[in-house]
Amino acid sequence: MNAPEPTENTVELALEGMTCAACAARIEKGLNKLPGVTAAVNFASEKAQVHYRGVTIEELIARVEKIGYQASVSTSATREEEKAKKLAQYRADRRQFIMAALLTLPLLAQMGWMFTGDGHHHAELPRWLQFALATPVQLWIGWRFYVGAWHALRGGGGNMDVLVAIGTGAAWLFSSVVFLFGLDEHVYFEASATVITLVLLGKLMEARAKVRTSEAIEALIRLQPQTATVLVDGEYRTVAVDSLLPDDVFVVRGGESVPVDGLVLEGDSSVNESMLTGESVPVHKQGGDRVLAATVNGNGQLICRATGVGSHTLLAGIIRLVEAAQGSKAPVQRLADQVAAVFVPVVMVIAVITLFGNWWWQGEFTPALINAVAVLVIACPCALGLATPTAIMVGTGKGAQQGILIRNAAALELAEKINVLAVDKTGTLTEGAPRVTDVLPADGVDENTLLMLAASLEQGATHPLAQAVVARATGLSLQAPTNVEVLVGKGLQGRVGERHVLLASPAGLAELGHALDDALLAPLQSAGKTVVGLLADQRFMGLLAIADPLRATTADAVAKLQQMRVEVLMLTGDNQRTAAAIAQRVGIHHFEAEVLPQRKSAAIAELRARGRHVGMVGDGINDAPALAAADVSFAMGAGSDVALEAADITLMRDDLMDIAAAISLSRATLRKIRQNLFFAFIYNVLGIPLAALGMLNPVIAGAAMAASSVSVVSNSLLLKRWKP
């Protein structure tokens, strides 16, 4: 008997000790060598998303430590601990930078005096003083680079620490030998100390900028209230939110935040849900309505029953989704990863060639060594590793603030390419709240009898059209149906009392041998109404016409998408006339009517086969085959965790305009990624040859290297200005 296949699990690891993209690439490669492990390491967030089976978390952590870094499990409970640890490290780094700057300033001032002098070394500080100032910077403050380089080399690779340690170490060691043995050579203590100081400054600025890339997720976390008011024996009591259990009754007074997800039992108020949905207009709440954690109550008091607490609130689901998206990798990052994996060894080879090539060409060792040092210093791959993840973090965080929840970086990248958007009619173009507008009984049939039979059959059905029929029959005595059968794409049949009842679309009735009079259908369908006919024991009983109002923003959203060169294609199960009427009213030029569910996915597959990039809008459940067939799937109106799990991009509002906003955000983010990658690549492509040719002093190279990482992160932060 075969052993059962081990289940796949997911864990997020917090990483320590990474200094550049090469570190992230090596950790990722090392983890992926373990059987059953798929890992993605994010240099910007210092996290690893790991999917694993057949191994333990302890083995994953041990592998990271063997490579030369530290790892721990990251959870919502450890988030504050991680923040405190990073803050303490930042403060320690800042103290070291200040000390390094104080020791380096006299050496830098000396360089300025020499540039303004007559070319002689009369302005040079005594060499013993230069040695005394540079040595603590090199061997005490810069010791971290030697430790990092040792771990990297022991793990079989190279990283920024290797480049900085070898480069500055060579300059300091050469200068120390010249000083100690009294040789007639120029010393470069100022270069070694200044480079280390500038690298530390770059790292500090980079750390501060990286914190800003995660501000959106921190803002979401801060929304969660810490306390709740419960009603016990007629008294208000304040308790910790963590102590609430499902079905507990809590009170939300005017101006307070809702502590957990719940249902309103009593009260009447308006709730501001903009922090979750981006919708600025408060939503009226009364008995039976749903309230969400972190939303803000207006003036009225609400008594609610808890339905989702702790990690089961919608807010917690959103936080998990955004964190997963920020930790995922976009396909565009593959090139950067491939370059980072081989970058340091290639730079080492170039530095060696620079050293011996310049020595042979110029006949002097000193300038050749300095050129090689400049190559090592300027070639740090930090900017390359930050180019993509920082833009992804800012983009997904900005989306979450606007009620656009992006599942992963791949979906964010693919959304940019969409040139066809397939939409259903009901609930997408329309409000999804249809009502029966016309009841047309056949000769000799009572209107209430027609409504009673139709509503009795539709009881229990979840489709909006079915709910509209039941709502119209309010006040009538309905009967429980039996032997109910769904006729896919046609309608519904079953028994109501002693009668066999069939409720179907005109096309479905015609297919079953009961064609309806076109003169009766045409006026209703041309008005954009959905028509269903009812048979009882094979006798035609009449028609019901159902209208679903168009959303107020639908026509503007369609126009906006077309302006963005996205073709909108309507796929609906409705008849040709109704579909044509709706399409004309909203400005859609292409549509397919009377489409069965399986035809939707086939239509999308055909478009993709022709090279089109297709997005599909659905509710995340009923349209599952079509959503799966599309390049990017959108779910409108996230009301539950199901919606969060079903689609690539979930929109918190029922507004087609947010689809245009999501595509716009994707395009803006990918634009930033391409800019970042261009600057990262061009920086090294131009910088390394200039350094090799002796056209860059190591100090200037160090400043440029520090500035490159900060500029990439700062460019990503410009995404914060994006508006839908």
XYZ file of C-alpha atoms in Angstrom:
724
model
C 0.000 0.000 0.000
C 1.447 3.374 -1.036
C 2.065 5.990 1.640
C -0.205 9.052 1.350
C 1.254 12.092 -0.403
C 2.375 14.655 2.219
C 0.225 17.786 2.250
C 1.652 21.112 1.099
C 2.061 23.796 3.739
C 3.035 27.439 3.568
C 5.190 29.447 5.947
C 6.594 32.964 5.894
C 10.133 33.320 7.198
C 11.621 36.573 8.455
C 15.235 36.778 7.277
C 18.204 38.570 8.812
C 21.633 39.331 7.396
C 20.783 40.013 3.745
C 22.715 42.922 2.247
C 21.926 42.753 -1.476
C 20.070 40.907 -4.215
C 22.786 38.245 -4.388
C 21.973 37.268 -0.774
C 18.289 36.873 -1.618
C 19.116 34.841 -4.724
C 21.388 32.497 -2.768
C 18.854 31.906 0.027
C 16.144 31.232 -2.538
C 18.347 28.835 -4.469
C 19.387 27.027 -1.283
C 15.790 26.564 -0.090
C 14.596 25.410 -3.509
C 17.216 22.656 -3.497
C 15.316 20.961 -0.668
C 12.881 18.323 -2.010
C 9.273 19.489 -2.072
C 10.164 23.138 -1.410
C 9.247 26.182 -3.509
C 10.513 29.464 -2.080
C 10.427 33.111 -3.136
C 12.681 35.544 -1.258
C 11.823 39.258 -1.177
C 14.913 41.365 -0.556
C 12.882 44.531 0.078
C 10.625 43.049 2.781
C 13.324 40.642 4.075
C 10.814 37.799 3.979
C 10.608 34.410 2.281
C 7.331 32.840 1.180
C 7.913 29.078 1.334
C 5.616 26.285 0.111
C 6.858 22.947 1.401
C 5.951 19.300 1.780
C 7.934 16.441 3.249
C 10.240 18.708 5.284
C 9.857 20.571 8.572
C 10.065 24.268 9.357
C 13.128 23.511 11.474
C 14.849 22.052 8.404
C 13.993 25.174 6.400
C 15.479 27.432 9.078
C 18.541 25.193 9.355
C 19.125 25.448 5.604
C 18.988 29.271 5.769
C 21.455 29.278 8.675
C 23.777 26.918 6.814
C 23.859 29.391 3.919
C 24.974 32.064 6.394
C 21.831 33.960 7.420
C 19.246 33.886 10.195
C 15.573 32.974 9.833
C 12.509 32.772 12.049
C 8.823 32.117 11.472
C 6.933 35.335 10.745
C 3.325 35.594 11.939
C 0.942 38.350 12.954
C 1.920 37.588 16.562
C 5.645 38.135 15.856
C 5.162 41.244 13.705
C 5.704 43.692 16.578
C 8.781 41.765 17.706
C 10.228 41.940 14.182
C 9.538 45.692 14.021
C 11.215 46.237 17.391
C 14.256 44.222 16.300
C 14.565 46.191 13.046
C 14.194 49.490 14.923
C 16.934 48.494 17.383
C 19.199 47.482 14.487
C 18.485 50.754 12.700
C 19.434 52.763 15.784
C 22.646 50.758 16.229
C 23.520 51.304 12.560
C 22.818 55.015 12.904
C 25.192 55.262 15.899
C 27.895 53.451 13.954
C 27.382 55.713 10.953
C 27.716 58.840 13.112
C 30.953 57.478 14.589
C 32.258 56.576 11.126
C 31.327 60.029 9.790
C 33.165 61.810 12.625
C 36.306 59.747 11.984
C 36.057 60.152 8.198
C 35.370 63.901 7.996
C 39.023 64.965 8.610
C 40.122 62.574 5.857
C 37.510 63.998 3.480
C 38.493 67.571 4.415
C 42.087 66.678 3.602
C 40.976 65.638 0.093
C 39.301 69.012 -0.388
C 42.438 70.877 0.710
C 44.545 68.818 -1.692
C 42.216 69.615 -4.631
C 42.568 73.358 -3.916
C 46.336 73.184 -3.403
C 49.150 73.239 -5.941
C 49.199 69.488 -6.493
C 51.692 68.678 -3.690
C 50.907 66.812 -0.531
C 51.609 69.742 1.807
C 47.950 69.687 2.919
C 48.052 65.984 3.740
C 47.381 64.949 7.323
C 50.228 63.101 9.062
C 50.069 59.478 8.002
C 49.965 58.241 11.579
C 46.793 60.332 12.078
C 45.248 59.020 8.852
C 46.009 55.468 9.998
C 44.507 56.193 13.435
C 41.326 57.637 11.911
C 40.799 55.028 9.160
C 41.609 51.848 11.114
C 38.599 51.961 13.512
C 36.311 52.618 10.534
C 37.815 49.701 8.629
C 38.250 47.089 11.364
C 35.584 48.025 13.924
C 32.697 49.759 12.166
C 33.365 47.901 8.923
C 33.754 44.517 10.616
C 30.192 43.635 9.569
C 31.314 43.483 5.946
C 34.022 40.950 6.750
C 31.563 38.808 8.718
C 29.011 38.975 5.914
C 31.673 38.207 3.309
C 32.880 35.184 5.297
C 29.333 33.798 5.590
C 28.730 34.352 1.887
C 31.969 32.723 0.775
C 31.476 29.838 3.208
C 28.033 29.324 1.665
C 29.596 29.076 -1.780
C 28.675 32.500 -3.175
C 29.377 36.202 -3.094
C 27.441 39.320 -2.162
C 27.823 43.030 -1.557
C 29.827 42.358 1.625
C 32.445 40.487 -0.401
C 32.823 43.412 -2.811
C 33.017 46.069 -0.077
C 35.297 44.014 2.180
C 37.775 43.192 -0.582
C 37.671 46.669 -2.121
C 38.064 48.754 1.031
C 40.279 46.116 2.654
C 42.710 46.252 -0.258
C 42.913 50.059 -0.106
C 43.400 50.086 3.683
C 45.937 47.227 3.701
C 48.002 48.791 0.895
C 48.000 52.156 2.691
C 48.921 50.536 6.014
C 51.910 48.788 4.437
C 53.070 52.073 2.884
C 52.738 53.854 6.255
C 54.315 51.155 8.443
C 57.289 50.581 6.129
C 57.734 54.229 5.166
C 57.385 53.608 1.429
C 57.286 56.474 -1.078
C 53.741 55.819 -2.292
C 50.440 57.648 -1.950
C 48.085 56.288 0.733
C 44.320 55.778 0.316
C 43.060 55.737 3.901
C 40.484 58.394 2.957
C 39.101 56.153 0.178
C 38.626 53.056 2.371
C 37.048 54.981 5.275
C 34.829 57.144 3.062
C 33.506 54.203 1.057
C 32.489 52.335 4.232
C 30.843 55.485 5.623
C 28.943 56.104 2.392
C 27.809 52.479 2.197
C 26.484 52.739 5.762
C 24.712 56.003 4.865
C 23.154 54.346 1.810
C 21.976 51.422 3.921
C 20.393 53.758 6.481
C 18.589 55.749 3.792
C 17.557 52.521 2.080
C 16.176 51.114 5.360
C 14.099 54.248 5.967
C 12.775 54.204 2.416
C 11.940 50.476 2.622
C 9.855 51.140 5.744
C 7.788 53.619 3.732
C 7.064 50.958 1.095
C 5.197 48.930 3.724
C 3.235 51.854 5.195
C -0.005 50.664 3.561
C 0.027 47.284 5.302
C 0.975 48.940 8.601
C -1.985 51.310 8.184
C -4.314 48.330 7.705
C -2.936 46.654 10.819
C -3.434 49.812 12.878
C -7.114 49.900 11.891
C -7.878 46.875 14.100
C -9.378 48.141 17.417
C -7.770 46.784 20.577
C -10.893 46.794 22.765
C -14.603 46.065 22.410
C -17.674 47.018 24.442
C -19.891 44.099 25.447
C -23.261 44.186 27.180
C -23.331 41.915 30.230
C -26.352 41.906 32.592
C -27.392 45.327 31.347
C -23.936 46.837 31.936
C -21.314 47.985 29.431
C -17.928 46.309 29.882
C -14.733 46.978 27.966
C -12.820 43.833 27.021
C -9.871 42.994 24.793
C -10.878 42.300 21.198
C -8.858 39.062 21.316
C -11.233 37.703 23.983
C -14.354 37.948 21.761
C -15.815 34.669 20.497
C -18.295 33.980 17.688
C -21.896 34.753 18.727
C -20.778 37.165 21.468
C -22.953 40.294 21.587
C -21.094 43.604 21.407
C -22.098 47.248 21.288
C -20.762 49.891 18.917
C -21.564 53.374 20.135
C -21.482 56.520 18.012
C -17.994 57.352 16.736
C -16.477 53.994 17.743
C -14.785 51.473 15.443
C -16.423 48.096 14.893
C -14.172 45.587 16.720
C -14.965 42.407 14.725
C -17.193 41.284 11.864
C -20.812 40.885 12.913
C -24.544 41.121 12.179
C -26.631 44.006 13.471
C -29.278 42.833 15.969
C -30.636 46.229 16.956
C -30.017 49.857 16.114
C -29.884 52.210 13.178
C -26.809 54.097 12.027
C -24.454 54.857 9.135
C -21.030 53.239 8.986
C -17.955 54.605 7.203
C -16.384 51.657 5.323
C -13.900 53.709 3.271
C -10.907 52.197 5.066
C -11.776 48.793 3.536
C -13.649 49.616 0.346
C -12.366 53.057 -0.655
C -16.022 54.187 -0.817
C -16.336 57.562 0.910
C -20.143 57.550 1.292
C -21.249 56.035 4.651
C -23.408 52.903 4.411
C -26.727 52.742 6.268
C -26.947 49.832 8.745
C -29.938 48.365 10.538
C -31.108 44.989 11.859
C -29.849 42.084 9.725
C -27.071 44.063 8.004
C -23.436 43.047 8.104
C -20.747 45.175 9.778
C -17.008 44.758 9.293
C -14.083 45.090 11.698
C -12.241 48.449 11.646
C -15.109 50.381 10.012
C -16.294 53.468 11.897
C -19.822 53.881 13.243
C -21.657 57.188 12.841
C -23.946 58.725 15.450
C -26.308 55.846 16.167
C -25.739 52.880 18.451
C -25.574 49.327 17.048
C -25.963 46.096 18.989
C -24.322 43.298 17.040
C -23.576 39.567 17.168
C -19.997 38.544 16.345
C -19.682 36.367 13.230
C -15.956 36.651 12.478
C -13.262 37.204 15.099
C -9.466 37.135 15.182
C -7.990 35.862 11.928
C -11.486 35.238 10.501
C -12.447 38.883 9.968
C -12.500 40.383 6.488
C -9.781 42.851 7.587
C -7.508 39.959 8.629
C -8.142 38.298 5.262
C -7.232 41.507 3.449
C -4.015 41.856 5.467
C -3.041 38.251 4.655
C -3.774 38.830 0.967
C -1.736 42.051 0.784
C 1.185 40.501 2.683
C 1.196 37.506 0.338
C 1.089 39.795 -2.709
C 3.932 41.943 -1.383
C 6.026 38.831 -0.746
C 5.385 37.270 -4.159
C 7.502 37.659 -7.283
C 6.505 39.164 -10.586
C 7.653 37.325 -13.738
C 9.501 40.508 -14.786
C 11.893 39.946 -11.862
C 13.318 36.743 -13.350
C 15.923 38.626 -15.379
C 17.117 40.531 -12.313
C 17.339 37.277 -10.334
C 19.373 35.596 -13.062
C 21.778 38.531 -13.214
C 22.107 38.760 -9.407
C 22.969 35.054 -9.166
C 26.150 35.485 -11.231
C 26.823 39.177 -10.678
C 29.363 39.076 -7.841
C 31.644 36.401 -9.385
C 31.615 38.290 -12.700
C 32.515 41.562 -10.931
C 35.379 39.821 -9.110
C 36.760 38.645 -12.446
C 36.430 42.164 -13.916
C 38.231 43.632 -10.868
C 41.136 41.174 -11.278
C 41.368 41.962 -15.000
C 41.302 45.688 -14.141
C 44.111 45.294 -11.598
C 46.500 43.360 -13.829
C 45.453 45.074 -17.047
C 46.066 48.581 -15.679
C 49.274 47.472 -13.955
C 50.584 46.063 -17.230
C 49.418 49.063 -19.284
C 50.551 51.868 -16.928
C 53.444 50.075 -15.289
C 52.292 51.257 -11.821
C 50.621 49.095 -9.211
C 49.003 51.833 -7.089
C 46.592 53.355 -9.646
C 45.792 49.858 -10.924
C 44.793 48.800 -7.402
C 42.614 51.881 -6.911
C 40.837 51.263 -10.223
C 40.129 47.676 -9.168
C 38.820 48.946 -5.803
C 36.493 51.366 -7.626
C 35.147 48.477 -9.745
C 34.402 46.420 -6.630
C 32.718 49.313 -4.829
C 30.496 50.595 -7.616
C 29.260 47.148 -8.659
C 26.996 46.450 -5.672
C 23.775 44.783 -6.929
C 21.506 46.344 -4.270
C 19.568 48.483 -6.730
C 18.928 45.422 -8.884
C 17.380 43.558 -5.962
C 15.180 46.477 -4.912
C 13.910 47.443 -8.369
C 10.924 45.085 -8.557
C 9.856 44.254 -4.960
C 9.711 47.869 -3.762
C 7.402 48.841 -6.633
C 5.242 45.740 -5.994
C 4.988 46.575 -2.281
C 3.956 50.172 -2.900
C 1.586 49.241 -5.755
C -0.265 46.485 -3.890
C -0.441 48.604 -0.742
C -1.834 51.561 -2.664
C -4.381 49.245 -4.275
C -5.513 47.950 -0.881
C -6.113 51.526 0.290
C -8.420 52.008 -2.705
C -10.310 48.723 -2.195
C -8.393 46.893 -4.950
C -6.986 43.659 -3.512
C -4.298 42.059 -5.675
C -3.627 38.389 -5.001
C -0.024 38.222 -6.214
C 2.617 40.076 -8.201
C 2.008 37.966 -11.296
C -1.627 39.150 -11.436
C -0.480 42.758 -11.028
C 1.908 42.350 -13.959
C -0.585 40.535 -16.209
C -3.326 43.116 -15.612
C -1.205 45.668 -17.443
C -1.449 43.606 -20.648
C -5.239 43.187 -20.706
C -6.755 44.313 -24.011
C -10.080 42.448 -23.757
C -12.337 42.483 -20.693
C -15.116 39.877 -20.661
C -18.064 40.845 -18.468
C -21.291 39.200 -17.428
C -24.425 41.369 -17.415
C -26.185 40.623 -14.148
C -24.365 42.054 -11.149
C -21.531 43.462 -13.252
C -23.047 45.950 -15.673
C -26.256 45.995 -13.658
C -26.827 46.453 -9.938
C -27.533 42.775 -9.373
C -30.828 43.658 -7.662
C -33.427 42.910 -10.350
C -37.179 43.293 -9.859
C -40.205 41.936 -11.679
C -41.638 44.772 -13.773
C -44.334 42.968 -15.776
C -46.610 40.026 -14.918
C -48.445 38.899 -18.072
C -50.738 35.924 -17.392
C -52.178 33.929 -20.302
C -55.896 34.031 -21.048
C -57.862 32.471 -18.229
C -54.961 32.532 -15.759
C -54.988 34.620 -12.587
C -51.947 36.872 -12.003
C -51.495 35.636 -8.433
C -51.584 32.002 -9.599
C -48.824 32.711 -12.114
C -46.720 34.449 -9.454
C -47.381 31.765 -6.837
C -46.275 28.919 -9.127
C -43.146 30.779 -10.297
C -42.106 31.922 -6.816
C -42.781 28.512 -5.253
C -40.465 26.870 -7.791
C -37.773 29.534 -7.311
C -37.689 29.247 -3.510
C -34.180 28.442 -2.333
C -32.528 29.510 -5.603
C -29.686 32.015 -5.133
C -29.697 33.649 -8.563
C -30.732 37.355 -8.438
C -33.516 36.762 -10.977
C -35.001 34.017 -8.811
C -34.868 36.265 -5.752
C -36.677 38.984 -7.721
C -39.542 36.603 -8.511
C -39.846 35.511 -4.867
C -39.772 39.146 -3.706
C -42.640 40.046 -6.095
C -44.746 37.225 -4.635
C -44.532 38.597 -1.086
C -47.867 38.068 0.676
C -48.848 35.025 -1.391
C -49.024 31.527 0.096
C -46.151 29.664 -1.499
C -45.801 25.887 -1.631
C -42.635 23.891 -1.091
C -41.418 22.540 -4.454
C -40.256 18.944 -4.951
C -38.099 17.195 -7.555
C -36.526 20.516 -8.519
C -34.104 20.226 -11.442
C -31.888 22.939 -12.896
C -31.844 22.960 -16.699
C -28.416 24.512 -17.273
C -28.685 27.595 -19.432
C -32.456 27.143 -19.857
C -34.341 27.380 -16.590
C -35.857 25.318 -13.780
C -38.454 22.586 -13.454
C -40.088 20.698 -10.587
C -43.381 19.924 -8.899
C -45.492 22.487 -7.035
C -48.264 20.597 -5.309
C -49.677 18.184 -7.889
C -48.533 20.191 -10.896
C -45.373 19.882 -12.984
C -44.001 23.425 -13.410
C -41.407 24.609 -15.916
C -39.957 28.136 -15.714
C -37.517 28.923 -18.517
C -36.192 31.509 -20.931
C -37.918 31.828 -24.336
C -34.975 30.034 -25.966
C -35.168 27.254 -23.387
C -38.909 26.853 -23.912
C -38.455 26.779 -27.704
C -35.784 24.116 -27.357
C -38.217 22.058 -25.304
C -40.931 22.466 -27.948
C -42.859 25.440 -26.553
C -42.057 28.434 -28.782
C -43.497 31.770 -27.609
C -45.082 34.480 -29.744
C -42.342 36.885 -30.869
C -44.774 39.777 -31.005
C -45.297 39.326 -27.249
C -41.564 39.112 -26.472
C -40.139 41.851 -28.684
C -41.351 44.968 -26.805
C -40.126 43.606 -23.463
C -36.732 42.400 -24.684
C -36.066 45.564 -26.684
C -36.494 47.497 -23.433
C -33.597 45.521 -21.948
C -35.793 43.264 -19.812
C -35.223 39.568 -19.167
C -38.305 37.461 -19.987
C -39.191 34.032 -18.576
C -42.204 31.910 -19.400
C -44.026 29.425 -17.202
C -45.734 26.123 -18.106
C -47.840 24.103 -15.699
C -48.632 20.558 -16.820
C -47.613 21.555 -20.365
C -50.069 24.510 -20.344
C -48.692 28.002 -21.014
C -49.470 30.118 -17.935
C -47.847 33.449 -18.854
C -44.710 35.595 -18.847
C -42.700 37.475 -16.255
C -40.463 40.386 -17.301
C -37.555 41.248 -15.018
C -35.429 44.391 -15.170
C -32.097 44.914 -13.453
C -31.119 48.614 -13.360
C -27.749 49.504 -14.822
C -25.166 50.743 -12.356
C -24.824 54.511 -12.457
C -21.118 54.277 -13.378
C -21.341 51.462 -15.964
C -21.451 53.595 -19.130
C -18.610 55.824 -17.887
C -16.548 52.760 -16.908
C -17.007 51.166 -20.344
C -15.984 54.439 -22.006
C -12.935 54.707 -19.725
C -11.836 51.142 -20.496
C -12.213 51.725 -24.233
C -10.196 54.920 -23.863
C -7.488 52.744 -22.261
C -7.628 50.515 -25.377
C -9.397 47.702 -23.553
C -12.235 46.150 -25.560
C -15.261 45.275 -23.398
C -17.001 42.032 -24.411
C -20.338 41.162 -22.812
C -21.066 37.445 -22.372
C -24.620 36.894 -21.137
C -27.138 34.122 -20.960
C -29.861 36.602 -21.846
C -31.523 36.688 -25.273
C -30.227 38.594 -28.276
C -32.660 41.523 -28.059
C -32.113 42.169 -24.347
C -28.351 41.872 -24.716
C -28.371 44.267 -27.684
C -30.450 46.808 -25.762
C -28.122 46.725 -22.743
C -24.986 46.843 -24.930
C -26.293 49.883 -26.803
C -27.146 51.746 -23.607
C -23.661 51.304 -22.090
C -21.621 51.618 -25.296
C -20.448 48.008 -25.695
C -19.734 47.158 -29.333
C -19.244 43.383 -29.047
C -21.368 40.885 -27.146
C -22.532 37.281 -27.185
C -26.072 36.422 -26.049
C -27.677 33.175 -24.841
C -24.253 31.975 -23.673
C -24.159 28.849 -21.524
C -21.592 28.809 -18.656
C -19.252 26.437 -20.512
C -19.398 28.679 -23.585
C -18.018 31.612 -21.588
C -14.783 29.776 -20.830
C -14.584 28.560 -24.443
C -15.012 32.122 -25.752
C -12.184 33.320 -23.510
C -9.957 30.433 -24.601
C -10.600 31.343 -28.259
C -9.599 34.963 -27.626
C -6.401 33.900 -25.891
C -5.596 31.529 -28.752
C -5.718 34.578 -31.052
C -3.099 36.313 -28.921
C -5.449 38.530 -26.903
C -4.855 39.139 -23.195
C -8.215 38.574 -21.514
C -9.573 39.683 -18.156
C -12.824 38.210 -16.824
C -15.174 39.829 -14.312
C -17.373 37.529 -12.231
C -18.562 36.838 -8.706
C -15.762 34.351 -8.032
C -18.113 31.362 -7.667
C -20.720 30.972 -10.441
C -18.303 32.025 -13.171
C -15.465 29.790 -11.964
C -14.714 28.112 -15.358
C -14.545 31.462 -17.167
C -12.467 33.038 -14.387
C -10.022 30.141 -14.552
C -9.746 30.447 -18.352
C -8.862 34.164 -18.270
C -5.374 35.650 -17.935
C -6.591 37.735 -14.997
C -9.834 37.210 -13.073
C -11.674 39.979 -11.203
C -14.273 39.504 -8.462
C -16.525 42.478 -7.765
C -17.846 43.232 -4.307
C -15.832 41.167 -1.831
C -18.239 40.110 0.872
C -16.400 37.094 2.207
C -13.150 35.166 2.307
C -14.480 33.133 -0.639
C -14.216 36.192 -2.883
C -10.687 36.854 -1.644
C -9.638 33.317 -2.561
C -11.468 33.050 -5.879
C -10.031 35.814 -8.050
C -6.645 37.246 -8.976
C -7.901 40.755 -8.199
C -10.810 41.407 -5.834
C -12.669 44.721 -5.853
C -14.257 45.728 -2.577
C -16.897 47.852 -4.345
C -19.507 46.793 -6.900
C -18.201 49.278 -9.428
C -16.870 48.479 -12.896
C -14.848 51.702 -12.737
C -12.529 49.944 -10.276
C -11.552 47.501 -13.047
C -10.184 50.485 -14.980
C -8.461 51.650 -11.793
C -6.873 48.209 -11.266
C -5.532 48.142 -14.832
C -4.275 51.717 -14.426
C -2.505 50.766 -11.171
C -0.930 47.761 -12.879
C 0.355 49.915 -15.728
C 1.747 52.517 -13.320
C 3.498 49.848 -11.232
C 5.038 48.091 -14.231
C 6.198 51.459 -15.529
C 8.051 52.016 -12.248
C 9.545 48.515 -12.335
C 10.881 49.040 -15.858
C 12.312 52.428 -14.870
C 13.965 50.884 -11.812
C 15.451 47.988 -13.767
C 16.719 50.367 -16.456
C 18.434 52.596 -13.891
C 19.866 49.592 -12.018
C 21.267 48.017 -15.183
C 22.493 51.235 -16.809
C 24.182 52.250 -13.555
C 26.333 49.123 -13.596
C 26.740 49.009 -17.385
C 28.203 52.534 -17.357
C 29.776 52.564 -13.900
C 31.917 49.424 -14.093
C 33.714 50.368 -17.359
C 34.333 53.922 -16.096
C 35.808 52.553 -12.872
C 37.929 50.028 -14.763
C 39.333 52.807 -16.962
C 40.316 54.880 -13.928
C 37.672 57.549 -14.494
C 35.990 57.044 -11.092
C 37.630 57.591 -7.725
C 36.575 54.899 -5.169
C 34.972 57.622 -3.047
C 32.800 58.775 -5.949
C 32.043 55.135 -6.756
C 30.915 54.571 -3.159
C 28.666 57.622 -3.245
C 27.150 56.528 -6.552
C 26.553 53.019 -5.238
C 24.783 54.343 -2.139
C 22.713 56.773 -4.198
C 21.603 54.093 -6.685
C 19.709 52.005 -4.123
C 18.070 55.034 -2.563
C 17.048 56.391 -5.973
C 15.388 53.096 -6.953
C 13.359 52.924 -3.722
C 12.488 56.626 -3.965
C 11.282 56.133 -7.530
C 9.020 53.318 -6.328
C 7.647 55.563 -3.590
C 6.428 57.980 -6.272
C 3.661 55.397 -6.831
C 2.079 56.770 -3.665
C 0.931 59.689 -5.842
C -1.128 57.372 -8.047
C -4.850 58.069 -7.999
C -7.621 56.001 -9.626
